PDB file of C-alpha atoms in Angstrom:
ATOM      1  CA  MET A   1      83.608-178.843 -45.534  1.00 64.00           C
ATOM      2  CA  THR A   2      83.561-182.369 -46.940  1.00 81.00           C
ATOM      3  CA  SER A   3      81.406-185.371 -46.159  1.00 92.00           C
ATOM      4  CA  CYS A   4      84.212-187.717 -47.274  1.00 96.00           C
ATOM      5  CA  HIS A   5      85.917-188.908 -44.111  1.00 97.00           C
ATOM      6  CA  ILE A   6      89.416-190.326 -44.504  1.00 97.00           C
ATOM      7  CA  HIS A   7      90.633-192.973 -42.062  1.00 96.00           C
ATOM      8  CA  ALA A   8      94.409-192.940 -42.500  1.00 96.00           C
ATOM      9  CA  GLY A   9      96.122-196.159 -43.464  1.00 96.00           C
ATOM     10  CA  HIS A  10      99.758-197.211 -43.621  1.00 94.00           C
ATOM     11  CA  ALA A  11     102.045-194.835 -45.513  1.00 95.00           C
ATOM     12  CA  ASP A  12     103.031-197.689 -47.840  1.00 93.00           C
ATOM     13  CA  SER A  13      99.526-198.926 -48.637  1.00 95.00           C
ATOM     14  CA  LEU A  14      98.235-198.582 -52.189  1.00 95.00           C
ATOM     15  CA  VAL A  15      94.710-199.623 -51.227  1.00 97.00           C
ATOM     16  CA  ILE A  16      91.733-197.347 -50.630  1.00 98.00           C
ATOM     17  CA  LEU A  17      88.519-198.939 -49.386  1.00 98.00           C
ATOM     18  CA  HIS A  18      85.790-196.587 -50.584  1.00 98.00           C
ATOM     19  CA  VAL A  19      82.411-196.814 -48.815  1.00 98.00           C
ATOM     20  CA  PRO A  20      80.036-194.223 -50.308  1.00 98.00           C
ATOM     21  CA  HIS A  21      76.547-195.464 -49.408  1.00 98.00           C
ATOM     22  CA  ALA A  22      76.592-196.786 -45.817  1.00 98.00           C
ATOM     23  CA  SER A  23      75.261-193.723 -43.963  1.00 98.00           C
ATOM     24  CA  ARG A  24      71.623-192.870 -43.200  1.00 98.00           C
ATOM     25  CA  SER A  25      72.454-189.345 -41.981  1.00 98.00           C
ATOM     26  CA  ILE A  26      70.725-186.393 -43.672  1.00 98.00           C
ATOM     27  CA  PRO A  27      71.315-182.787 -42.550  1.00 97.00           C
ATOM     28  CA  GLU A  28      68.147-180.959 -41.544  1.00 97.00           C
ATOM     29  CA  THR A  29      68.658-178.329 -44.245  1.00 96.00           C
ATOM     30  CA  VAL A  30      68.696-181.100 -46.851  1.00 97.00           C
ATOM     31  CA  ARG A  31      65.779-182.985 -45.305  1.00 97.00           C
ATOM     32  CA  ALA A  32      63.680-179.815 -45.613  1.00 96.00           C
ATOM     33  CA  GLY A  33      63.894-180.029 -49.408  1.00 96.00           C
ATOM     34  CA  MET A  34      62.533-183.584 -49.610  1.00 97.00           C
ATOM     35  CA  LEU A  35      58.919-184.425 -50.376  1.00 98.00           C
ATOM     36  CA  LEU A  36      58.636-187.621 -48.300  1.00 98.00           C
ATOM     37  CA  THR A  37      56.971-188.088 -44.943  1.00 98.00           C
ATOM     38  CA  ASP A  38      59.215-189.357 -42.145  1.00 98.00           C
ATOM     39  CA  ASP A  39      57.854-192.894 -42.539  1.00 98.00           C
ATOM     40  CA  GLU A  40      58.366-192.804 -46.301  1.00 98.00           C
ATOM     41  CA  LEU A  41      61.906-191.543 -45.822  1.00 98.00           C
ATOM     42  CA  GLN A  42      62.758-194.395 -43.468  1.00 97.00           C
ATOM     43  CA  LEU A  43      61.541-196.933 -46.035  1.00 97.00           C
ATOM     44  CA  GLU A  44      63.607-195.223 -48.719  1.00 98.00           C
ATOM     45  CA  LEU A  45      66.684-195.293 -46.500  1.00 98.00           C
ATOM     46  CA  ASP A  46      66.120-199.002 -45.835  1.00 97.00           C
ATOM     47  CA  GLU A  47      66.227-199.719 -49.557  1.00 97.00           C
ATOM     48  CA  SER A  48      68.869-197.189 -50.612  1.00 97.00           C
ATOM     49  CA  THR A  49      71.430-197.600 -47.828  1.00 98.00           C
ATOM     50  CA  ASP A  50      74.303-200.070 -48.123  1.00 98.00           C
ATOM     51  CA  THR A  51      73.896-200.898 -44.454  1.00 98.00           C
ATOM     52  CA  ALA A  52      77.031-201.983 -42.549  1.00 98.00           C
ATOM     53  CA  THR A  53      79.355-201.879 -45.558  1.00 98.00           C
ATOM     54  CA  ASP A  54      81.439-199.454 -43.495  1.00 98.00           C
ATOM     55  CA  HIS A  55      81.607-202.085 -40.733  1.00 97.00           C
ATOM     56  CA  ILE A  56      82.741-204.685 -43.274  1.00 98.00           C
ATOM     57  CA  ALA A  57      85.484-202.383 -44.574  1.00 98.00           C
ATOM     58  CA  ILE A  58      86.711-201.346 -41.128  1.00 97.00           C
ATOM     59  CA  ARG A  59      86.725-204.946 -39.926  1.00 97.00           C
ATOM     60  CA  ALA A  60      88.621-206.028 -43.051  1.00 97.00           C
ATOM     61  CA  ALA A  61      91.380-203.546 -42.210  1.00 95.00           C
ATOM     62  CA  GLU A  62      91.554-205.009 -38.688  1.00 94.00           C
ATOM     63  CA  LEU A  63      91.761-208.592 -39.962  1.00 93.00           C
ATOM     64  CA  LEU A  64      94.775-208.089 -42.207  1.00 88.00           C
ATOM     65  CA  ALA A  65      97.626-210.439 -41.432  1.00 76.00           C
ATOM     66  CA  SER A  66     100.682-209.050 -39.687  1.00 74.00           C
ATOM     67  CA  GLY A  67     103.026-207.255 -42.056  1.00 77.00           C
ATOM     68  CA  ARG A  68     100.333-206.232 -44.497  1.00 86.00           C
ATOM     69  CA  PRO A  69      99.975-202.444 -44.605  1.00 92.00           C
ATOM     70  CA  ARG A  70      96.633-201.203 -43.333  1.00 94.00           C
ATOM     71  CA  PRO A  71      94.490-199.803 -46.186  1.00 97.00           C
ATOM     72  CA  TRP A  72      93.122-196.280 -46.304  1.00 97.00           C
ATOM     73  CA  LEU A  73      89.364-195.877 -45.837  1.00 98.00           C
ATOM     74  CA  ALA A  74      87.196-193.215 -47.420  1.00 98.00           C
ATOM     75  CA  THR A  75      83.640-193.166 -46.110  1.00 98.00           C
ATOM     76  CA  ASN A  76      80.667-190.938 -46.855  1.00 98.00           C
ATOM     77  CA  GLU A  77      79.317-189.409 -43.642  1.00 97.00           C
ATOM     78  CA  PHE A  78      75.960-188.619 -45.243  1.00 98.00           C
ATOM     79  CA  SER A  79      73.295-190.635 -47.017  1.00 98.00           C
ATOM     80  CA  ARG A  80      73.377-191.009 -50.771  1.00 98.00           C
ATOM     81  CA  LEU A  81      70.023-189.198 -50.688  1.00 98.00           C
ATOM     82  CA  VAL A  82      72.013-186.020 -49.975  1.00 98.00           C
ATOM     83  CA  ILE A  83      74.225-186.519 -53.035  1.00 98.00           C
ATOM     84  CA  ASP A  84      75.536-189.664 -54.697  1.00 98.00           C
ATOM     85  CA  PRO A  85      79.313-189.199 -55.003  1.00 97.00           C
ATOM     86  CA  GLU A  86      79.625-192.059 -57.484  1.00 96.00           C
ATOM     87  CA  ARG A  87      77.491-190.495 -60.195  1.00 97.00           C
ATOM     88  CA  PHE A  88      78.904-188.362 -62.983  1.00 96.00           C
ATOM     89  CA  PRO A  89      78.162-184.689 -62.291  1.00 95.00           C
ATOM     90  CA  GLY A  90      76.772-183.744 -65.714  1.00 90.00           C
ATOM     91  CA  ASP A  91      74.043-184.590 -68.198  1.00 90.00           C
ATOM     92  CA  ASP A  92      75.936-187.685 -69.371  1.00 91.00           C
ATOM     93  CA  GLU A  93      75.087-189.599 -66.179  1.00 95.00           C
ATOM     94  CA  PRO A  94      72.822-192.512 -67.278  1.00 94.00           C
ATOM     95  CA  MET A  95      70.945-192.635 -63.973  1.00 95.00           C
ATOM     96  CA  ASN A  96      69.581-189.144 -64.577  1.00 96.00           C
ATOM     97  CA  ALA A  97      66.952-190.866 -66.704  1.00 94.00           C
ATOM     98  CA  VAL A  98      65.359-192.444 -63.600  1.00 96.00           C
ATOM     99  CA  GLY A  99      65.917-189.524 -61.227  1.00 96.00           C
ATOM    100  CA  ARG A 100      68.943-191.156 -59.573  1.00 97.00           C
ATOM    101  CA  GLY A 101      71.828-189.007 -60.806  1.00 97.00           C
ATOM    102  CA  ALA A 102      74.188-187.074 -58.530  1.00 98.00           C
ATOM    103  CA  VAL A 103      71.150-185.426 -56.872  1.00 98.00           C
ATOM    104  CA  TYR A 104      68.237-187.849 -56.602  1.00 98.00           C
ATOM    105  CA  THR A 105      64.773-186.612 -57.502  1.00 97.00           C
ATOM    106  CA  ARG A 106      63.085-190.037 -57.374  1.00 97.00           C
ATOM    107  CA  THR A 107      62.915-192.800 -54.777  1.00 98.00           C
ATOM    108  CA  CYS A 108      63.649-196.465 -55.318  1.00 97.00           C
ATOM    109  CA  ASN A 109      59.983-196.993 -56.222  1.00 95.00           C
ATOM    110  CA  ARG A 110      60.104-193.964 -58.586  1.00 96.00           C
ATOM    111  CA  ALA A 111      58.016-191.696 -56.348  1.00 96.00           C
ATOM    112  CA  PRO A 112      59.028-188.005 -56.169  1.00 97.00           C
ATOM    113  CA  LEU A 113      61.836-187.405 -53.679  1.00 98.00           C
ATOM    114  CA  ARG A 114      62.517-183.768 -54.615  1.00 97.00           C
ATOM    115  CA  PRO A 115      60.906-181.317 -57.023  1.00 95.00           C
ATOM    116  CA  GLU A 116      61.957-181.870 -60.645  1.00 94.00           C
ATOM    117  CA  PRO A 117      64.227-180.205 -61.421  1.00 91.00           C
ATOM    118  CA  ALA A 118      65.630-180.160 -57.889  1.00 93.00           C
ATOM    119  CA  THR A 119      65.598-176.582 -56.651  1.00 92.00           C
ATOM    120  CA  ASP A 120      68.559-177.175 -54.319  1.00 94.00           C
ATOM    121  CA  ALA A 121      70.689-179.168 -56.785  1.00 96.00           C
ATOM    122  CA  GLN A 122      73.371-176.528 -57.273  1.00 96.00           C
ATOM    123  CA  ARG A 123      73.741-175.960 -53.531  1.00 97.00           C
ATOM    124  CA  LEU A 124      73.991-179.699 -52.887  1.00 97.00           C
ATOM    125  CA  MET A 125      76.610-180.121 -55.598  1.00 97.00           C
ATOM    126  CA  ASP A 126      78.677-177.204 -54.293  1.00 97.00           C
ATOM    127  CA  THR A 127      78.306-178.106 -50.620  1.00 97.00           C
ATOM    128  CA  TYR A 128      78.623-181.879 -50.728  1.00 97.00           C
ATOM    129  CA  TYR A 129      79.441-183.400 -54.122  1.00 98.00           C
ATOM    130  CA  ARG A 130      82.418-181.309 -55.236  1.00 97.00           C
ATOM    131  CA  PRO A 131      84.184-181.225 -51.835  1.00 97.00           C
ATOM    132  CA  TYR A 132      83.713-185.001 -51.545  1.00 98.00           C
ATOM    133  CA  ALA A 133      85.193-185.572 -54.992  1.00 98.00           C
ATOM    134  CA  ALA A 134      88.095-183.248 -54.225  1.00 97.00           C
ATOM    135  CA  THR A 135      88.933-185.070 -50.976  1.00 98.00           C
ATOM    136  CA  LEU A 136      88.939-188.484 -52.643  1.00 98.00           C
ATOM    137  CA  THR A 137      90.908-187.132 -55.610  1.00 98.00           C
ATOM    138  CA  ASP A 138      93.526-185.761 -53.222  1.00 98.00           C
ATOM    139  CA  LEU A 139      93.774-189.121 -51.474  1.00 98.00           C
ATOM    140  CA  VAL A 140      94.335-190.967 -54.743  1.00 98.00           C
ATOM    141  CA  ASP A 141      96.909-188.371 -55.802  1.00 98.00           C
ATOM    142  CA  ASP A 142      98.668-188.820 -52.447  1.00 98.00           C
ATOM    143  CA  ARG A 143      98.793-192.602 -52.794  1.00 97.00           C
ATOM    144  CA  ILE A 144     100.271-192.295 -56.297  1.00 97.00           C
ATOM    145  CA  THR A 145     102.855-189.766 -55.096  1.00 97.00           C
ATOM    146  CA  ASN A 146     103.902-191.943 -52.148  1.00 96.00           C
ATOM    147  CA  THR A 147     103.585-195.459 -53.557  1.00 96.00           C
ATOM    148  CA  GLY A 148     103.468-195.056 -57.328  1.00 96.00           C
ATOM    149  CA  ALA A 149      99.931-196.449 -57.662  1.00 97.00           C
ATOM    150  CA  ALA A 150      96.476-196.604 -56.110  1.00 97.00           C
ATOM    151  CA  VAL A 151      93.970-199.458 -55.869  1.00 98.00           C
ATOM    152  CA  ILE A 152      90.385-198.409 -55.168  1.00 98.00           C
ATOM    153  CA  ILE A 153      88.098-201.114 -53.826  1.00 98.00           C
ATOM    154  CA  ASP A 154      84.534-199.838 -53.880  1.00 98.00           C
ATOM    155  CA  VAL A 155      82.470-201.512 -51.128  1.00 98.00           C
ATOM    156  CA  HIS A 156      78.704-201.721 -51.715  1.00 98.00           C
ATOM    157  CA  SER A 157      75.670-203.893 -51.094  1.00 98.00           C
ATOM    158  CA  TYR A 158      72.323-204.300 -52.807  1.00 97.00           C
ATOM    159  CA  PRO A 159      68.860-205.706 -52.063  1.00 96.00           C
ATOM    160  CA  GLN A 160      67.890-209.266 -52.859  1.00 94.00           C
ATOM    161  CA  HIS A 161      65.003-208.017 -54.994  1.00 94.00           C
ATOM    162  CA  PRO A 162      65.267-205.266 -57.629  1.00 93.00           C
ATOM    163  CA  SER A 163      64.030-201.751 -57.012  1.00 93.00           C
ATOM    164  CA  ARG A 164      61.388-200.403 -59.389  1.00 91.00           C
ATOM    165  CA  PHE A 165      63.924-198.342 -61.355  1.00 93.00           C
ATOM    166  CA  GLU A 166      66.074-201.423 -62.050  1.00 92.00           C
ATOM    167  CA  ASN A 167      65.916-204.063 -64.763  1.00 91.00           C
ATOM    168  CA  PRO A 168      64.088-206.987 -63.114  1.00 91.00           C
ATOM    169  CA  ASN A 169      65.563-209.493 -65.555  1.00 91.00           C
ATOM    170  CA  LYS A 170      69.184-209.120 -64.482  1.00 93.00           C
ATOM    171  CA  SER A 171      70.615-211.789 -62.226  1.00 94.00           C
ATOM    172  CA  ARG A 172      71.346-210.842 -58.605  1.00 96.00           C
ATOM    173  CA  PRO A 173      74.243-213.025 -57.453  1.00 97.00           C
ATOM    174  CA  ALA A 174      75.700-213.231 -53.962  1.00 97.00           C
ATOM    175  CA  LEU A 175      78.507-211.018 -55.232  1.00 98.00           C
ATOM    176  CA  CYS A 176      78.392-208.651 -58.171  1.00 97.00           C
ATOM    177  CA  LEU A 177      81.921-207.746 -59.228  1.00 98.00           C
ATOM    178  CA  GLY A 178      82.017-204.359 -60.944  1.00 98.00           C
ATOM    179  CA  THR A 179      84.885-203.865 -63.364  1.00 98.00           C
ATOM    180  CA  ASP A 180      86.160-201.296 -65.845  1.00 97.00           C
ATOM    181  CA  ASP A 181      87.908-202.179 -69.104  1.00 97.00           C
ATOM    182  CA  PHE A 182      90.674-199.647 -68.440  1.00 98.00           C
ATOM    183  CA  HIS A 183      91.114-199.682 -64.655  1.00 98.00           C
ATOM    184  CA  THR A 184      90.405-203.326 -63.752  1.00 98.00           C
ATOM    185  CA  SER A 185      93.215-205.615 -64.835  1.00 97.00           C
ATOM    186  CA  ASN A 186      92.669-209.322 -65.327  1.00 96.00           C
ATOM    187  CA  GLU A 187      94.933-209.857 -62.324  1.00 96.00           C
ATOM    188  CA  LEU A 188      92.796-207.659 -60.048  1.00 97.00           C
ATOM    189  CA  ARG A 189      89.627-209.325 -61.278  1.00 97.00           C
ATOM    190  CA  GLU A 190      91.078-212.773 -60.546  1.00 97.00           C
ATOM    191  CA  GLN A 191      92.265-211.630 -57.127  1.00 97.00           C
ATOM    192  CA  ALA A 192      88.731-210.505 -56.282  1.00 97.00           C
ATOM    193  CA  LEU A 193      87.227-213.747 -57.542  1.00 97.00           C
ATOM    194  CA  ASP A 194      89.711-215.738 -55.473  1.00 97.00           C
ATOM    195  CA  ALA A 195      89.118-213.716 -52.310  1.00 97.00           C
ATOM    196  CA  PHE A 196      85.332-214.088 -52.473  1.00 98.00           C
ATOM    197  CA  ALA A 197      85.306-217.636 -53.849  1.00 97.00           C
ATOM    198  CA  PRO A 198      83.602-218.972 -50.668  1.00 97.00           C
ATOM    199  CA  LEU A 199      80.431-217.163 -51.759  1.00 96.00           C
ATOM    200  CA  GLY A 200      80.236-219.374 -54.844  1.00 93.00           C
ATOM    201  CA  ASP A 201      77.611-217.307 -56.631  1.00 95.00           C
ATOM    202  CA  ILE A 202      79.617-214.522 -58.322  1.00 97.00           C
ATOM    203  CA  ALA A 203      78.923-212.589 -61.528  1.00 97.00           C
ATOM    204  CA  THR A 204      80.635-209.661 -63.226  1.00 97.00           C
ATOM    205  CA  ASN A 205      78.859-206.366 -63.958  1.00 97.00           C
ATOM    206  CA  THR A 206      75.383-207.631 -63.148  1.00 95.00           C
ATOM    207  CA  PRO A 207      73.120-206.206 -61.902  1.00 96.00           C
ATOM    208  CA  TYR A 208      75.552-203.261 -61.649  1.00 95.00           C
ATOM    209  CA  GLY A 209      78.688-202.444 -63.588  1.00 94.00           C
ATOM    210  CA  GLY A 210      81.810-200.332 -63.367  1.00 96.00           C
ATOM    211  CA  CYS A 211      83.771-198.937 -60.438  1.00 97.00           C
ATOM    212  CA  TYR A 212      84.758-195.568 -59.031  1.00 97.00           C
ATOM    213  CA  VAL A 213      87.808-193.639 -60.265  1.00 98.00           C
ATOM    214  CA  PRO A 214      88.309-189.876 -59.775  1.00 97.00           C
ATOM    215  CA  LEU A 215      87.570-187.967 -62.971  1.00 96.00           C
ATOM    216  CA  ASN A 216      91.083-186.526 -63.223  1.00 96.00           C
ATOM    217  CA  ARG A 217      92.435-190.097 -63.594  1.00 97.00           C
ATOM    218  CA  TYR A 218      89.473-191.787 -65.258  1.00 97.00           C
ATOM    219  CA  GLN A 219      90.204-193.754 -68.429  1.00 96.00           C
ATOM    220  CA  HIS A 220      93.721-192.420 -68.897  1.00 96.00           C
ATOM    221  CA  ASP A 221      95.925-193.153 -65.855  1.00 98.00           C
ATOM    222  CA  PRO A 222      96.855-196.838 -65.581  1.00 97.00           C
ATOM    223  CA  ARG A 223      98.397-196.240 -62.163  1.00 97.00           C
ATOM    224  CA  VAL A 224      94.851-196.265 -60.762  1.00 98.00           C
ATOM    225  CA  SER A 225      93.284-199.710 -60.482  1.00 97.00           C
ATOM    226  CA  ALA A 226      89.722-200.208 -59.331  1.00 98.00           C
ATOM    227  CA  VAL A 227      87.107-202.852 -58.684  1.00 98.00           C
ATOM    228  CA  MET A 228      83.623-202.754 -57.154  1.00 98.00           C
ATOM    229  CA  ILE A 229      82.427-205.259 -54.559  1.00 98.00           C
ATOM    230  CA  GLU A 230      78.601-205.488 -54.457  1.00 98.00           C
ATOM    231  CA  LEU A 231      77.372-207.863 -51.754  1.00 98.00           C
ATOM    232  CA  ARG A 232      73.753-209.024 -51.786  1.00 98.00           C
ATOM    233  CA  ARG A 233      72.326-207.888 -48.469  1.00 97.00           C
ATOM    234  CA  ASP A 234      70.403-211.014 -47.484  1.00 96.00           C
ATOM    235  CA  GLN A 235      73.770-212.675 -46.829  1.00 94.00           C
ATOM    236  CA  TYR A 236      74.529-210.538 -43.787  1.00 97.00           C
ATOM    237  CA  LEU A 237      71.524-208.381 -42.750  1.00 97.00           C
ATOM    238  CA  THR A 238      68.869-209.580 -40.319  1.00 96.00           C
ATOM    239  CA  THR A 239      66.726-206.476 -40.987  1.00 94.00           C
ATOM    240  CA  PRO A 240      67.289-203.624 -43.463  1.00 92.00           C
ATOM    241  CA  SER A 241      69.160-201.717 -40.755  1.00 92.00           C
ATOM    242  CA  VAL A 242      70.722-204.480 -38.613  1.00 95.00           C
ATOM    243  CA  ALA A 243      73.645-206.722 -39.550  1.00 97.00           C
ATOM    244  CA  ASN A 244      74.612-210.162 -38.256  1.00 97.00           C
ATOM    245  CA  PRO A 245      78.062-209.656 -36.660  1.00 97.00           C
ATOM    246  CA  ALA A 246      79.337-213.142 -37.517  1.00 97.00           C
ATOM    247  CA  LYS A 247      78.372-212.734 -41.161  1.00 97.00           C
ATOM    248  CA  VAL A 248      79.947-209.271 -41.269  1.00 98.00           C
ATOM    249  CA  ASP A 249      83.173-210.849 -39.972  1.00 97.00           C
ATOM    250  CA  SER A 250      83.034-213.556 -42.624  1.00 98.00           C
ATOM    251  CA  LEU A 251      82.638-211.063 -45.473  1.00 98.00           C
ATOM    252  CA  ALA A 252      85.270-208.800 -43.925  1.00 98.00           C
ATOM    253  CA  SER A 253      87.707-211.715 -43.899  1.00 97.00           C
ATOM    254  CA  MET A 254      87.171-212.175 -47.641  1.00 98.00           C
ATOM    255  CA  LEU A 255      87.669-208.460 -48.234  1.00 98.00           C
ATOM    256  CA  ALA A 256      90.849-208.577 -46.143  1.00 97.00           C
ATOM    257  CA  THR A 257      92.108-211.355 -48.401  1.00 96.00           C
ATOM    258  CA  LEU A 258      91.553-209.138 -51.438  1.00 97.00           C
ATOM    259  CA  VAL A 259      93.360-206.234 -49.762  1.00 97.00           C
ATOM    260  CA  ALA A 260      96.267-208.547 -48.964  1.00 94.00           C
ATOM    261  CA  HIS A 261      96.397-209.715 -52.586  1.00 93.00           C
ATOM    262  CA  CYS A 262      96.756-206.080 -53.660  1.00 91.00           C
ATOM    263  CA  THR A 263      99.463-205.026 -51.224  1.00 83.00           C
ATOM    264  CA  PRO A 264     103.094-206.072 -50.849  1.00 73.00           C
ATOM    265  CA  LYS A 265     104.196-207.184 -47.396  1.00 64.00           C
ATOM    266  CA  VAL A 266     106.020-204.515 -45.405  1.00 59.00           C
ATOM    267  CA  ALA A 267     107.208-204.023 -41.860  1.00 48.00           C
ATOM    268  CA  ALA A 268     104.184-203.171 -39.746  1.00 43.00           C
ATOM    269  CA  ASP A 269     104.008-199.931 -37.774  1.00 44.00           C
TER     270      ASP A 269
END
């Protein structure tokens, strides 16, 4: 069982659009271990969920120009409140300090989400986190085997105003570009800046930094490139759970431009 759903792309595509935080779905067995009322949980999901980032990624794949190989998509079928697949699994995860590591124990406003320590943490890691990581690792391995490289574009969004666990003094631009010194080349960074230039207000690694790379490749395999796209939600959401279709299309077009930058032109299927 894995909550990482793979939407197959073109056999020649290097690009993986990774969407880890778009779902609001929580299995009943997991919900039973949470301390929130139903109303409190809905508010937490409003703030925690990267609403419609899956729609942006899927639409971007559809908008690619003819001859550009369709990217692969990896999406999380469950909410990040189940597990957060982008956190490090051990004690070295910095977000553990605010209860937002791989298994969250605190909400966005720092209220208790689960008992501390979480009594179901090991089960959640074994059932959801590790299978998810294995599926995405296999996909990256497959892209390297078949194309010689992999480009992971992490697709996220974030609220206009900081959550209580965040530093309120960091700027919150229209686009936060997350980069890694090893896995984000200057060329990839410039390609991302060019693709999203219409937004105007772009900053690097603020309020969030870094990007996702499977641990078996992290910081030592230059064949894996990665960049994180963090879109401020007020640009495309009308409510915390409803997106403006025209604005989704506009952002998807920019993402499609980035995908095209990263992929050589081939004969379409």
